[in-house]
Backbone as a printed PyTorch tensor [residue, N CA C, xyz], in Angstrom:
tensor([[[ 1.0210, -1.0880,  0.1490],
         [-0.0530, -0.0200,  0.0410],
         [ 1.2510,  1.0750, -0.4380]],

        [[ 1.2140,  2.6140, -1.1240],
         [ 1.6870,  3.5820, -1.0010],
         [ 0.7730,  4.2170, -0.4620]],

        [[ 1.5370,  5.5830,  0.6810],
         [ 0.9790,  6.1980,  0.9630],
         [ 0.9460,  7.9390,  0.0220]],

        [[ 0.4540,  8.7240,  0.2450],
         [ 0.6090,  9.9040, -0.5050],
         [ 1.2180, 10.6890,  0.1520]],

        [[ 2.6400, 10.8610, -0.5730],
         [ 3.4470, 12.2290,  0.0360],
         [ 2.9260, 13.0580,  0.5290]],

        [[ 3.7650, 13.7430,  1.3650],
         [ 3.4160, 15.0760,  1.9100],
         [ 4.5380, 15.9730,  1.4110]],

        [[ 4.3130, 17.0020,  1.3110],
         [ 5.0550, 18.1430,  0.6890],
         [ 6.3400, 18.9560,  2.2150]],

        [[ 7.0210, 18.7260,  2.4250],
         [ 8.3100, 18.7740,  3.4240],
         [ 8.2040, 20.0350,  4.1040]],

        [[ 7.1020, 21.6830,  2.7230],
         [ 7.4300, 22.1980,  3.1110],
         [ 5.6020, 23.0940,  4.3820]],

        [[ 4.7910, 22.0300,  4.1180],
         [ 3.6730, 22.0110,  4.6900],
         [ 3.7940, 20.8100,  5.8230]],

        [[ 4.4010, 20.0900,  5.7990],
         [ 4.0860, 18.5060,  6.6670],
         [ 5.7630, 18.4030,  7.3740]],

        [[ 5.6380, 18.0480,  8.6820],
         [ 6.7470, 17.4680,  9.0710],
         [ 7.2180, 16.2080,  8.8950]],

        [[ 5.7120, 15.7470,  8.4180],
         [ 5.7170, 13.9980,  8.6510],
         [ 5.6750, 13.8010,  6.4910]],

        [[ 6.4080, 12.7240,  6.1980],
         [ 6.6650, 11.9600,  5.2860],
         [ 5.6150, 11.4800,  4.2180]],

        [[ 4.7570, 11.4720,  4.6590],
         [ 3.3190, 10.4960,  4.1400],
         [ 2.3350, 10.8580,  5.1590]],

        [[ 1.2950, 10.5670,  4.3690],
         [-0.1430, 10.8780,  4.8020],
         [-0.5420,  9.9290,  6.1580]],

        [[-0.0920,  8.5400,  5.7680],
         [ 0.0210,  7.5480,  6.5160],
         [ 0.5720,  8.2170,  7.9260]],

        [[ 1.8010,  8.6390,  7.9330],
         [ 2.8050,  8.8570,  8.8640],
         [ 2.2060, 10.0050,  9.6400]],

        [[ 1.4030, 10.9880,  9.3350],
         [ 0.7890, 11.8350, 10.2300],
         [-0.4720, 11.6430, 10.8470]],

        [[-1.5440, 10.6590, 10.3440],
         [-2.4980, 10.0810, 10.2960],
         [-2.1520,  9.2230, 11.7700]],

        [[-1.3740,  8.0350, 11.6850],
         [-0.3350,  7.8050, 12.6790],
         [-0.6120,  8.3720, 14.2440]],

        [[ 0.0240,  9.3270, 13.7480],
         [ 0.9240, 10.3300, 14.7330],
         [-0.4290, 11.1300, 15.2560]],

        [[-1.5390, 11.2810, 14.3610],
         [-2.9930, 11.9300, 14.9060],
         [-3.4000, 11.1580, 16.0870]],

        [[-2.9490,  9.8510, 15.6620],
         [-4.2220,  8.7960, 16.3620],
         [-3.1100,  8.6550, 17.6910]],

        [[-2.3960,  8.9190, 17.4580],
         [-1.2130,  8.2360, 18.9520],
         [-1.4800, 10.0070, 19.8030]],

        [[-1.6110, 10.8050, 19.4090],
         [-1.4430, 12.7400, 19.8230],
         [-3.1020, 12.2890, 20.6980]],

        [[-4.0980, 12.0950, 19.8170],
         [-5.2360, 12.1010, 20.3660],
         [-5.2710, 10.8520, 21.6140]],

        [[-5.1520,  9.9010, 21.3690],
         [-5.3140,  9.1370, 22.4890],
         [-4.4970,  9.3770, 23.7070]],

        [[-2.9310, 10.0010, 23.9440],
         [-2.6040, 10.5820, 24.9260],
         [-3.4140, 11.4450, 25.0870]],

        [[-3.6920, 12.4380, 24.6030],
         [-4.8210, 13.5770, 25.0430],
         [-6.0850, 13.0250, 25.7540]],

        [[-6.5080, 11.9660, 24.9860],
         [-7.5630, 11.5160, 26.3190],
         [-6.9350, 10.5030, 27.3490]],

        [[-5.7920,  9.8940, 27.3630],
         [-5.4570,  8.9740, 28.7850],
         [-5.4570, 10.1980, 29.5600]],

        [[-4.9990, 12.1390, 29.0920],
         [-4.1360, 12.2960, 30.1190],
         [-5.7350, 13.2180, 30.9590]],

        [[-6.6460, 13.0960, 29.9740],
         [-8.0570, 13.4800, 30.1270],
         [-9.0050, 12.8760, 31.2880]],

        [[-8.7180, 11.5930, 31.0730],
         [-8.9410, 10.3400, 31.9120],
         [-8.5560,  9.9930, 33.7390]],

        [[-6.9240, 10.5780, 33.3000],
         [-6.6230, 10.4920, 34.4890],
         [-7.2980, 11.2580, 35.7720]],

        [[-7.3460, 10.2180, 36.4430],
         [-7.9530, 10.3540, 37.8920],
         [-7.3090, 11.4320, 39.1950]],

        [[-6.1150, 11.4360, 38.2290],
         [-5.3060, 12.2570, 39.3360],
         [-5.2510, 13.8940, 39.5350]],

        [[-5.2390, 13.9190, 40.1820],
         [-5.7510, 16.1710, 40.7160],
         [-4.5680, 16.3360, 39.2930]],

        [[-5.2490, 17.4890, 39.2280],
         [-4.3700, 18.4440, 37.8870],
         [-3.2430, 19.2730, 39.0730]],

        [[-1.8440, 19.2660, 38.2440],
         [-1.1510, 20.7860, 38.8880],
         [-0.4650, 21.4850, 38.0550]],

        [[-0.8290, 22.4150, 39.2690],
         [-0.8730, 24.0280, 38.4790],
         [ 0.4260, 24.2190, 37.7460]],

        [[ 0.1540, 25.2680, 37.1660],
         [ 1.6320, 25.7260, 36.1940],
         [ 2.6360, 25.8700, 36.6560]],

        [[ 2.1580, 26.7970, 37.9410],
         [ 3.6830, 27.2830, 38.5590],
         [ 4.0940, 26.2500, 39.2450]],

        [[ 3.5210, 25.4090, 40.0280],
         [ 4.2170, 23.9360, 40.8120],
         [ 4.9520, 23.1950, 39.2150]],

        [[ 4.4270, 22.7630, 37.9010],
         [ 4.9040, 22.1340, 37.4810],
         [ 6.4840, 22.6870, 36.7870]],

        [[ 6.1560, 23.9520, 36.6690],
         [ 7.1370, 24.5830, 35.6750],
         [ 8.9930, 24.5070, 36.8790]],

        [[ 8.1040, 24.9160, 38.0960],
         [ 9.2630, 24.7240, 39.5320],
         [10.1150, 23.1690, 39.3950]],

        [[ 9.0220, 22.1790, 38.9580],
         [ 9.5520, 20.7410, 38.9140],
         [10.0070, 21.1270, 37.4600]],

        [[ 9.9640, 20.9600, 36.8610],
         [10.7310, 21.1180, 35.3140],
         [12.1450, 21.7460, 35.8770]],

        [[12.1970, 23.2610, 36.2750],
         [13.4150, 23.7490, 36.7370],
         [14.1940, 23.0360, 37.2210]],

        [[13.7160, 22.6750, 38.5440],
         [14.6710, 21.2830, 39.0970],
         [15.2440, 20.4230, 38.6590]],

        [[14.2670, 19.4430, 37.5050],
         [15.1050, 18.5540, 36.4360],
         [15.9290, 19.3960, 35.9220]],

        [[16.0230, 19.9260, 35.0590],
         [16.7570, 20.6360, 34.4090],
         [18.3240, 20.8040, 35.1740]],

        [[18.0290, 21.8580, 36.5630],
         [19.2050, 21.8260, 37.3430],
         [19.5930, 20.7040, 37.8290]],

        [[19.3050, 19.6120, 38.1600],
         [19.7640, 18.4920, 38.2970],
         [20.7160, 17.6310, 37.6070]],

        [[20.5650, 17.6710, 36.0680],
         [20.5830, 17.4730, 35.3790],
         [22.0070, 18.5850, 34.3050]],

        [[21.6200, 19.4340, 34.9050],
         [23.2000, 20.2030, 34.2570],
         [24.1900, 20.1670, 35.5350]],

        [[23.9470, 19.7300, 36.5340],
         [25.0280, 19.1840, 37.3770],
         [25.4890, 17.9960, 37.4120]],

        [[24.5530, 16.7870, 37.0680],
         [24.9210, 15.5380, 37.2640],
         [26.3110, 15.2970, 35.7830]],

        [[25.7210, 16.3770, 34.8010],
         [26.3650, 16.8400, 33.5810],
         [28.0210, 17.0210, 34.0300]],

        [[27.7280, 18.1220, 34.4150],
         [29.0140, 18.9010, 34.6270],
         [30.2390, 18.4160, 35.1730]],

        [[29.7380, 17.5470, 36.2640],
         [30.4970, 16.9080, 37.0070],
         [31.3060, 15.7160, 37.1450]],

        [[31.5650, 15.2270, 35.6470],
         [32.0730, 14.2880, 35.0980],
         [33.2270, 15.0830, 34.1730]]])
């Protein structure tokens, strides 16, 4: 089965089949997140966690 090639200026995917497969995966991930019963994390707290992970990784990679 041949898939329709996509223009690289318009799409990051080489074929429509790849784009469709990514779209399905992405929508599944969003639905999983919406269905997750855990409480939401406020934006500021999420960003603080990310900054802490980045700093921790900086220290791990600079101490070698």
